[in-house]
Amino acid sequence: MATTNRAATDRARPAYFAQLAAERLDIALCRASAAVARAADAHATEEGLGVGQHLVLQMLDAVGPCSQQALSEELRIDRSVMVSICDDLEQSGHIRRERNPRDRRSYAVTITDSGRRRLAEAQASIPVFLEDTFRVLTPDERGQLSAILGKLLQPGSSNLPVHGG
């Protein structure tokens, strides 16, 4: 009987987190970000290509060869994490790192044909992943969220620091 009363009491309790999230946008955004990051990591594990690896291949395919530093800054991935990501991609044959002829202190990172094929395979599953992850939002809400996050993440628009990932 005590268990039944406790369960009824738990159900009757208001959900505090909803109130907290409404009052503390930073907390709500952190929790939502963590949930999406966990989903993305799980999806990446299934695909066999880490989130950071995917982002690096995607950027190299879009913009062409660039330095690890440029990748790190643009993708907002800590430099030490970027070294590990590039090590793994190079060992897999998906990128090539060569000394930058204009600056021997840096590497020019280039996507390989193998990397392009791997990126295409990974990209094929993204629409289904995004649909599943954001299914509680309408298409309009997804567009609004994207626009808002774009504003928050625009360089110079806030005091948001760069973190690993």
Coordinates of N, CA, C and O in Angstrom, one line a residue:
M1 N 0.8 -1.2 0.0 CA 0.0 0.0 0.0 C 0.9 1.3 0.0 O 0.6 2.2 -0.7
A2 N 2.0 1.2 0.7 CA 2.9 2.4 0.8 C 3.5 2.7 -0.6 O 3.6 3.8 -1.0
T3 N 3.8 1.6 -1.3 CA 4.3 1.8 -2.7 C 3.3 2.5 -3.6 O 3.6 3.4 -4.4
T4 N 2.0 2.1 -3.5 CA 1.0 2.7 -4.3 C 0.8 4.1 -4.0 O 0.7 5.0 -4.9
N5 N 0.8 4.5 -2.7 CA 0.7 5.9 -2.3 C 1.9 6.7 -2.8 O 1.7 7.8 -3.2
R6 N 3.1 6.2 -2.7 CA 4.3 6.9 -3.2 C 4.2 7.1 -4.7 O 4.5 8.2 -5.2
A7 N 3.7 6.1 -5.4 CA 3.6 6.3 -6.9 C 2.6 7.3 -7.2 O 2.8 8.2 -8.1
A8 N 1.5 7.3 -6.5 CA 0.4 8.4 -6.7 C 1.0 9.7 -6.4 O 0.7 10.7 -7.1
T9 N 1.7 9.9 -5.3 CA 2.4 11.1 -4.9 C 3.3 11.6 -6.0 O 3.4 12.8 -6.3
D10 N 4.2 10.7 -6.5 CA 5.1 11.0 -7.5 C 4.4 11.6 -8.8 O 4.9 12.5 -9.4
R11 N 3.3 10.9 -9.2 CA 2.6 11.4 -10.3 C 1.9 12.7 -10.1 O 1.8 13.5 -11.0
A12 N 1.5 13.0 -8.9 CA 0.8 14.2 -8.6 C 1.8 15.4 -8.5 O 1.4 16.5 -8.6
R13 N 3.1 15.1 -8.3 CA 4.1 16.2 -8.2 C 4.2 16.9 -9.5 O 4.3 16.3 -10.5
P14 N 4.3 18.2 -9.5 CA 4.5 19.0 -10.7 C 5.9 18.6 -11.3 O 6.9 18.3 -10.5
A15 N 6.1 18.7 -12.5 CA 7.4 18.4 -13.2 C 8.2 19.7 -13.0 O 8.0 20.7 -13.7
Y16 N 9.2 19.6 -12.1 CA 10.0 20.8 -11.8 C 10.9 21.2 -13.0 O 11.1 22.4 -13.2
F17 N 11.4 20.3 -13.7 CA 12.4 20.6 -14.8 C 11.7 21.5 -15.8 O 12.4 22.4 -16.3
A18 N 10.5 21.4 -16.1 CA 9.8 22.2 -17.1 C 9.8 23.7 -16.6 O 10.1 24.6 -17.4
Q19 N 9.6 23.8 -15.3 CA 9.6 25.2 -14.7 C 11.0 25.8 -14.8 O 11.2 26.9 -15.1
L20 N 12.0 24.9 -14.4 CA 13.4 25.3 -14.4 C 13.8 25.7 -15.8 O 14.5 26.8 -16.0
A21 N 13.5 24.9 -16.8 CA 13.9 25.2 -18.2 C 13.3 26.5 -18.6 O 13.9 27.3 -19.4
A22 N 12.0 26.8 -18.2 CA 11.4 28.1 -18.6 C 12.1 29.3 -18.0 O 12.2 30.3 -18.6
E23 N 12.6 29.1 -16.8 CA 13.3 30.2 -16.1 C 14.8 30.3 -16.5 O 15.3 31.4 -16.4
R24 N 15.4 29.2 -16.8 CA 16.8 29.2 -17.1 C 17.1 28.6 -18.5 O 17.3 27.4 -18.7
L25 N 17.0 29.5 -19.5 CA 17.2 29.1 -20.9 C 18.6 28.4 -21.1 O 18.7 27.4 -21.8
D26 N 19.6 28.8 -20.3 CA 20.9 28.2 -20.4 C 20.8 26.7 -20.0 O 21.4 25.8 -20.7
I27 N 20.1 26.4 -18.9 CA 20.0 25.0 -18.5 C 19.2 24.2 -19.5 O 19.6 23.1 -19.9
A28 N 18.1 24.7 -20.0 CA 17.3 24.0 -21.0 C 18.2 23.7 -22.3 O 18.1 22.6 -22.8
L29 N 18.9 24.7 -22.7 CA 19.7 24.5 -23.9 C 20.8 23.5 -23.7 O 21.1 22.7 -24.5
C30 N 21.4 23.5 -22.5 CA 22.5 22.5 -22.2 C 21.9 21.1 -22.2 O 22.5 20.2 -22.7
R31 N 20.7 21.0 -21.6 CA 20.1 19.6 -21.5 C 19.7 19.1 -22.9 O 19.9 18.0 -23.2
A32 N 19.1 20.0 -23.7 CA 18.7 19.7 -25.0 C 19.9 19.3 -25.8 O 19.9 18.3 -26.6
S33 N 21.0 20.1 -25.7 CA 22.2 19.9 -26.5 C 22.8 18.5 -26.1 O 23.3 17.8 -26.9
A34 N 22.8 18.2 -24.8 CA 23.4 17.0 -24.3 C 22.6 15.8 -24.9 O 23.1 14.8 -25.3
A35 N 21.2 15.9 -24.9 CA 20.4 14.8 -25.4 C 20.6 14.6 -26.9 O 20.8 13.5 -27.4
V36 N 20.7 15.7 -27.6 CA 21.0 15.6 -29.1 C 22.4 15.0 -29.3 O 22.6 14.2 -30.2
A37 N 23.4 15.5 -28.5 CA 24.7 15.0 -28.7 C 24.8 13.5 -28.4 O 25.5 12.7 -29.1
R38 N 24.1 13.0 -27.4 CA 24.0 11.5 -27.1 C 23.4 10.8 -28.3 O 23.9 9.7 -28.7
A39 N 22.3 11.3 -28.8 CA 21.7 10.7 -30.0 C 22.7 10.7 -31.2 O 22.8 9.7 -31.9
A40 N 23.4 11.8 -31.4 CA 24.3 11.9 -32.5 C 25.5 10.9 -32.3 O 25.9 10.3 -33.3
D41 N 26.0 10.8 -31.1 CA 27.0 9.9 -30.8 C 26.6 8.4 -31.1 O 27.3 7.6 -31.6
A42 N 25.4 8.1 -30.6 CA 24.8 6.7 -30.8 C 24.7 6.5 -32.3 O 25.0 5.4 -32.8
H43 N 24.2 7.4 -33.1 CA 24.0 7.3 -34.5 C 25.4 7.1 -35.2 O 25.6 6.2 -36.0
A44 N 26.4 7.9 -34.7 CA 27.7 7.8 -35.3 C 28.3 6.5 -35.0 O 29.0 5.9 -35.9
T45 N 28.1 6.0 -33.8 CA 28.6 4.6 -33.5 C 28.1 3.6 -34.4 O 28.8 2.7 -34.9
E46 N 26.8 3.7 -34.7 CA 26.1 2.7 -35.6 C 26.7 2.8 -37.0 O 26.9 1.8 -37.7
E47 N 27.0 4.1 -37.4 CA 27.5 4.3 -38.7 C 29.0 4.0 -38.8 O 29.6 3.9 -39.9
G48 N 29.7 4.0 -37.7 CA 31.2 3.7 -37.7 C 32.0 4.9 -38.1 O 33.2 4.8 -38.4
L49 N 31.4 6.1 -38.0 CA 32.2 7.4 -38.3 C 31.8 8.4 -37.2 O 30.6 8.8 -37.1
G50 N 32.7 8.8 -36.4 CA 32.4 9.7 -35.3 C 31.9 11.0 -35.8 O 32.1 11.4 -36.9
V51 N 31.2 11.7 -34.9 CA 30.6 13.0 -35.3 C 31.7 14.0 -35.7 O 31.6 14.6 -36.8
G52 N 32.8 14.1 -34.9 CA 33.9 15.0 -35.3 C 34.5 14.6 -36.7 O 34.8 15.4 -37.5
Q53 N 34.7 13.3 -36.9 CA 35.2 12.8 -38.1 C 34.3 13.2 -39.3 O 34.7 13.6 -40.4
H54 N 33.0 13.0 -39.1 CA 32.0 13.4 -40.1 C 32.1 14.8 -40.4 O 32.1 15.2 -41.6
L55 N 32.2 15.7 -39.4 CA 32.3 17.1 -39.6 C 33.5 17.5 -40.4 O 33.5 18.4 -41.3
V56 N 34.6 16.9 -40.1 CA 35.9 17.2 -40.7 C 35.8 16.8 -42.2 O 36.1 17.6 -43.1
L57 N 35.3 15.6 -42.5 CA 35.2 15.2 -43.9 C 34.2 16.1 -44.6 O 34.5 16.5 -45.8
Q58 N 33.1 16.5 -44.0 CA 32.1 17.4 -44.6 C 32.7 18.7 -45.0 O 32.5 19.2 -46.1
M59 N 33.5 19.3 -44.0 CA 34.1 20.6 -44.3 C 35.1 20.5 -45.4 O 35.2 21.4 -46.3
L60 N 36.0 19.5 -45.3 CA 37.0 19.4 -46.3 C 36.4 19.2 -47.7 O 36.9 19.7 -48.7
D61 N 35.3 18.4 -47.8 CA 34.6 18.2 -49.1 C 34.0 19.5 -49.6 O 34.0 19.8 -50.8
A62 N 33.5 20.4 -48.7 CA 32.9 21.6 -49.0 C 33.9 22.7 -49.4 O 33.6 23.5 -50.3
V63 N 34.9 22.8 -48.6 CA 35.8 24.0 -48.8 C 37.2 23.7 -49.4 O 37.9 24.6 -49.7
G64 N 37.5 22.4 -49.4 CA 38.8 22.0 -49.9 C 39.9 21.9 -48.8 O 39.6 22.1 -47.7
P65 N 41.1 21.7 -49.2 CA 42.2 21.6 -48.2 C 42.3 22.8 -47.3 O 42.1 23.9 -47.8
C66 N 42.6 22.5 -46.1 CA 42.8 23.6 -45.1 C 43.6 23.0 -43.9 O 43.9 21.8 -43.9
S67 N 44.1 23.9 -43.1 CA 44.9 23.5 -41.9 C 44.0 22.8 -40.8 O 42.8 23.1 -40.8
Q68 N 44.7 22.1 -40.0 CA 44.0 21.5 -38.8 C 43.5 22.7 -37.9 O 42.4 22.6 -37.4
Q69 N 44.3 23.7 -37.9 CA 43.8 24.9 -37.1 C 42.6 25.5 -37.6 O 41.6 25.8 -36.9
A70 N 42.5 25.6 -38.9 CA 41.3 26.2 -39.5 C 40.1 25.2 -39.3 O 39.0 25.7 -39.0
L71 N 40.3 23.9 -39.4 CA 39.2 23.0 -39.1 C 38.8 23.1 -37.7 O 37.6 23.1 -37.4
S72 N 39.7 23.2 -36.8 CA 39.5 23.3 -35.3 C 38.6 24.6 -35.0 O 37.6 24.5 -34.3
E73 N 39.1 25.7 -35.6 CA 38.4 26.9 -35.3 C 37.0 27.0 -35.9 O 36.0 27.4 -35.3
E74 N 36.9 26.6 -37.2 CA 35.6 26.6 -37.9 C 34.6 25.7 -37.3 O 33.4 26.0 -37.2
L75 N 35.0 24.4 -37.0 CA 34.1 23.4 -36.5 C 33.9 23.5 -35.0 O 33.2 22.7 -34.4
R76 N 34.7 24.4 -34.3 CA 34.7 24.6 -32.9 C 35.0 23.3 -32.1 O 34.2 22.9 -31.2
I77 N 36.1 22.7 -32.6 CA 36.6 21.5 -31.9 C 37.9 21.8 -31.4 O 38.8 22.3 -32.1
D78 N 38.2 21.5 -30.1 CA 39.4 21.7 -29.4 C 40.6 21.2 -30.3 O 40.5 20.1 -30.9
R79 N 41.7 21.9 -30.3 CA 42.8 21.6 -31.2 C 43.4 20.2 -30.9 O 43.8 19.4 -31.8
S80 N 43.5 19.8 -29.6 CA 44.0 18.5 -29.2 C 43.1 17.4 -29.7 O 43.5 16.3 -30.1
V81 N 41.8 17.6 -29.6 CA 40.8 16.7 -30.1 C 40.9 16.6 -31.7 O 40.8 15.5 -32.2
M82 N 41.1 17.7 -32.3 CA 41.3 17.7 -33.8 C 42.4 16.9 -34.2 O 42.4 16.1 -35.2
V83 N 43.5 16.9 -33.5 CA 44.7 16.1 -33.8 C 44.3 14.6 -33.8 O 44.6 13.8 -34.8
S84 N 43.6 14.2 -32.8 CA 43.2 12.8 -32.7 C 42.2 12.4 -33.8 O 42.3 11.3 -34.4
I85 N 41.3 13.3 -34.1 CA 40.3 13.1 -35.2 C 41.1 12.9 -36.6 O 40.8 11.9 -37.3
C86 N 42.0 13.8 -36.8 CA 42.8 13.7 -38.0 C 43.7 12.5 -38.1 O 43.8 11.8 -39.1
D87 N 44.2 12.1 -36.9 CA 45.0 10.9 -36.9 C 44.2 9.7 -37.3 O 44.6 8.9 -38.1
D88 N 43.0 9.6 -36.7 CA 42.1 8.4 -37.0 C 41.7 8.4 -38.5 O 41.7 7.4 -39.2
L89 N 41.3 9.6 -39.0 CA 40.9 9.7 -40.4 C 42.1 9.4 -41.4 O 41.9 8.8 -42.4
E90 N 43.3 9.8 -41.0 CA 44.4 9.5 -41.8 C 44.8 8.0 -41.8 O 45.0 7.5 -42.9
Q91 N 44.7 7.4 -40.7 CA 44.9 6.0 -40.6 C 43.9 5.2 -41.4 O 44.2 4.1 -41.9
S92 N 42.7 5.7 -41.5 CA 41.6 5.0 -42.3 C 41.8 5.3 -43.8 O 41.0 4.8 -44.6
G93 N 42.6 6.3 -44.1 CA 42.8 6.6 -45.5 C 41.8 7.6 -46.0 O 41.7 7.8 -47.3
H94 N 41.1 8.3 -45.1 CA 40.0 9.2 -45.5 C 40.5 10.6 -45.7 O 39.9 11.5 -46.4
I95 N 41.7 11.0 -45.1 CA 42.3 12.3 -45.4 C 43.8 12.0 -45.6 O 44.3 11.0 -45.3
R96 N 44.4 13.1 -46.1 CA 45.9 13.1 -46.3 C 46.3 14.4 -45.6 O 45.8 15.5 -45.8
R97 N 47.4 14.3 -44.8 CA 48.0 15.5 -44.2 C 49.4 15.6 -44.7 O 50.2 14.7 -44.7
E98 N 49.7 16.8 -45.2 CA 51.0 17.1 -45.7 C 51.4 18.5 -45.1 O 50.5 19.3 -44.8
R99 N 52.7 18.7 -45.0 CA 53.2 20.0 -44.5 C 52.7 21.0 -45.5 O 52.7 20.9 -46.7
N100 N 52.2 22.1 -44.9 CA 51.7 23.2 -45.7 C 52.9 23.9 -46.4 O 53.8 24.4 -45.7
P101 N 53.0 24.0 -47.7 CA 54.2 24.5 -48.3 C 54.4 26.0 -48.0 O 55.5 26.5 -48.0
R102 N 53.3 26.7 -47.6 CA 53.4 28.1 -47.3 C 53.8 28.4 -45.8 O 54.2 29.4 -45.5
D103 N 53.5 27.3 -45.0 CA 53.8 27.5 -43.6 C 54.1 26.1 -43.1 O 53.3 25.3 -42.7
R104 N 55.4 25.8 -43.0 CA 55.9 24.4 -42.6 C 55.5 24.0 -41.2 O 55.7 22.9 -40.9
R105 N 55.0 24.9 -40.4 CA 54.6 24.6 -39.0 C 53.2 24.0 -39.0 O 52.8 23.4 -38.0
S106 N 52.5 24.1 -40.1 CA 51.1 23.6 -40.1 C 50.9 22.5 -41.2 O 51.8 22.3 -42.1
Y107 N 49.8 21.7 -41.1 CA 49.5 20.7 -42.0 C 48.4 21.2 -42.9 O 47.4 21.8 -42.5
A108 N 48.5 20.8 -44.2 CA 47.3 21.0 -45.1 C 46.6 19.7 -45.1 O 47.2 18.6 -45.4
V109 N 45.3 19.7 -44.8 CA 44.5 18.5 -44.7 C 43.6 18.4 -45.9 O 43.0 19.4 -46.2
T110 N 43.6 17.3 -46.6 CA 42.9 17.1 -47.8 C 42.1 15.8 -47.7 O 42.6 14.8 -47.2
I111 N 40.8 15.9 -48.1 CA 40.0 14.7 -48.2 C 40.4 13.8 -49.4 O 40.8 14.3 -50.4
T112 N 40.4 12.5 -49.2 CA 40.8 11.6 -50.2 C 39.5 11.0 -50.9 O 38.4 11.3 -50.4
D113 N 39.7 10.3 -52.0 CA 38.5 9.6 -52.6 C 37.8 8.7 -51.7 O 36.6 8.6 -51.6
S114 N 38.6 8.0 -50.9 CA 38.0 7.1 -49.8 C 37.2 7.9 -48.8 O 36.1 7.5 -48.4
G115 N 37.7 9.1 -48.5 CA 37.0 10.0 -47.5 C 35.7 10.5 -48.1 O 34.6 10.5 -47.4
R116 N 35.7 10.8 -49.4 CA 34.5 11.2 -50.1 C 33.4 10.1 -50.1 O 32.2 10.4 -49.9
R117 N 33.9 8.9 -50.4 CA 32.9 7.8 -50.4 C 32.4 7.5 -49.0 O 31.2 7.3 -48.9
R118 N 33.2 7.6 -48.0 CA 32.8 7.4 -46.6 C 31.8 8.4 -46.2 O 30.8 8.2 -45.5
L119 N 32.1 9.7 -46.6 CA 31.2 10.8 -46.3 C 29.8 10.6 -46.9 O 28.8 10.8 -46.3
A120 N 29.8 10.2 -48.2 CA 28.5 10.0 -48.9 C 27.7 8.9 -48.2 O 26.5 9.0 -48.0
E121 N 28.4 7.8 -47.7 CA 27.7 6.8 -47.0 C 27.1 7.3 -45.7 O 25.9 7.0 -45.4
A122 N 27.9 8.1 -45.0 CA 27.4 8.6 -43.7 C 26.2 9.6 -43.9 O 25.3 9.6 -43.2
Q123 N 26.4 10.4 -45.0 CA 25.4 11.5 -45.3 C 24.0 10.9 -45.6 O 23.0 11.4 -45.3
A124 N 24.0 9.7 -46.2 CA 22.8 9.0 -46.6 C 21.8 8.8 -45.4 O 20.6 8.8 -45.6
S125 N 22.4 8.5 -44.3 CA 21.5 8.2 -43.1 C 21.1 9.4 -42.3 O 20.3 9.3 -41.4
I126 N 21.7 10.6 -42.6 CA 21.4 11.8 -41.8 C 20.0 12.2 -41.8 O 19.4 12.5 -40.8
P127 N 19.3 12.3 -43.0 CA 17.9 12.8 -43.0 C 17.0 11.9 -42.0 O 16.2 12.5 -41.3
V128 N 17.1 10.6 -42.0 CA 16.3 9.8 -41.2 C 16.7 10.1 -39.7 O 15.8 10.2 -38.8
F129 N 18.0 10.2 -39.4 CA 18.4 10.5 -38.0 C 17.8 11.8 -37.6 O 17.3 11.9 -36.5
L130 N 17.9 12.9 -38.4 CA 17.4 14.2 -38.0 C 15.9 14.1 -37.8 O 15.3 14.7 -36.9
E131 N 15.2 13.4 -38.7 CA 13.7 13.3 -38.6 C 13.4 12.6 -37.3 O 12.5 13.1 -36.5
D132 N 14.0 11.6 -36.9 CA 13.8 10.9 -35.7 C 14.1 11.7 -34.5 O 13.3 11.8 -33.5
T133 N 15.2 12.4 -34.5 CA 15.7 13.1 -33.3 C 14.8 14.4 -33.1 O 14.6 14.7 -31.9
F134 N 14.3 15.0 -34.1 CA 13.6 16.2 -34.0 C 12.1 16.0 -34.3 O 11.4 17.0 -34.6
R135 N 11.6 14.8 -34.2 CA 10.2 14.5 -34.5 C 9.2 15.3 -33.7 O 8.1 15.5 -34.2
V136 N 9.5 15.7 -32.5 CA 8.6 16.5 -31.7 C 8.4 17.9 -32.2 O 7.4 18.6 -31.7
L137 N 9.2 18.4 -33.1 CA 9.1 19.7 -33.6 C 8.5 19.7 -35.0 O 8.8 18.8 -35.8
T138 N 7.7 20.7 -35.3 CA 7.1 20.8 -36.6 C 8.2 21.3 -37.5 O 9.2 21.9 -37.1
P139 N 8.0 21.2 -38.9 CA 9.0 21.8 -39.8 C 9.3 23.3 -39.5 O 10.4 23.7 -39.6
D140 N 8.2 24.0 -39.2 CA 8.4 25.5 -39.0 C 9.3 25.7 -37.7 O 10.1 26.5 -37.6
E141 N 9.0 24.9 -36.7 CA 9.7 25.0 -35.4 C 11.2 24.6 -35.6 O 12.1 25.2 -35.1
R142 N 11.4 23.6 -36.5 CA 12.8 23.2 -36.8 C 13.6 24.4 -37.5 O 14.7 24.7 -37.2
G143 N 12.9 25.0 -38.4 CA 13.5 26.2 -39.1 C 13.7 27.3 -38.1 O 14.8 28.0 -38.2
Q144 N 12.8 27.6 -37.2 CA 13.0 28.6 -36.2 C 14.2 28.3 -35.3 O 15.0 29.1 -35.0
L145 N 14.3 27.0 -34.8 CA 15.4 26.6 -34.0 C 16.7 26.7 -34.7 O 17.7 27.2 -34.1
S146 N 16.7 26.4 -36.0 CA 18.0 26.5 -36.7 C 18.4 27.9 -36.9 O 19.6 28.3 -36.7
A147 N 17.5 28.8 -37.1 CA 17.8 30.3 -37.2 C 18.3 30.8 -35.9 O 19.2 31.6 -35.9
I148 N 17.6 30.4 -34.8 CA 18.0 30.9 -33.5 C 19.4 30.4 -33.1 O 20.3 31.2 -32.7
L149 N 19.7 29.2 -33.3 CA 21.0 28.6 -33.0 C 22.0 29.2 -33.9 O 23.2 29.5 -33.4
G150 N 21.7 29.5 -35.1 CA 22.6 30.2 -36.0 C 23.1 31.5 -35.5 O 24.2 31.9 -35.6
K151 N 22.1 32.2 -35.0 CA 22.4 33.5 -34.4 C 23.3 33.4 -33.1 O 24.3 34.1 -33.0
L152 N 23.0 32.4 -32.3 CA 23.8 32.2 -31.1 C 25.2 31.8 -31.4 O 26.2 32.1 -30.7
L153 N 25.4 31.0 -32.5 CA 26.7 30.5 -32.8 C 27.5 31.3 -33.8 O 28.6 31.0 -34.2
Q154 N 26.9 32.4 -34.3 CA 27.6 33.3 -35.2 C 28.9 33.9 -34.5 O 28.8 34.4 -33.4
P155 N 30.0 33.9 -35.2 CA 31.2 34.4 -34.6 C 31.0 35.9 -34.2 O 30.4 36.7 -35.0
G156 N 31.4 36.2 -33.0 CA 31.3 37.6 -32.5 C 30.0 38.0 -32.0 O 29.8 39.1 -31.5
S157 N 28.9 37.1 -32.1 CA 27.6 37.5 -31.7 C 27.3 37.2 -30.2 O 26.3 37.7 -29.7
S158 N 28.2 36.5 -29.5 CA 28.0 36.2 -28.1 C 29.3 36.0 -27.5 O 30.4 36.0 -28.1
N159 N 29.3 35.7 -26.2 CA 30.5 35.3 -25.5 C 30.7 33.8 -25.3 O 31.3 33.4 -24.4
L160 N 30.1 33.1 -26.2 CA 30.1 31.6 -26.1 C 31.6 31.2 -26.5 O 32.1 31.5 -27.5
P161 N 32.2 30.4 -25.5 CA 33.6 30.0 -25.8 C 33.6 28.7 -26.7 O 32.5 28.1 -26.9
V162 N 34.7 28.4 -27.3 CA 34.9 27.2 -28.1 C 35.2 26.1 -27.1 O 36.0 26.2 -26.2
H163 N 34.6 24.9 -27.3 CA 34.8 23.7 -26.5 C 35.2 22.6 -27.4 O 35.0 22.6 -28.6
G164 N 35.6 21.5 -26.8 CA 35.9 20.3 -27.5 C 34.7 19.6 -28.0 O 33.6 19.9 -27.6
G165 N 34.8 18.6 -28.9 CA 33.7 17.9 -29.3 C 33.9 17.2 -30.6 O 33.7 16.9 -31.5

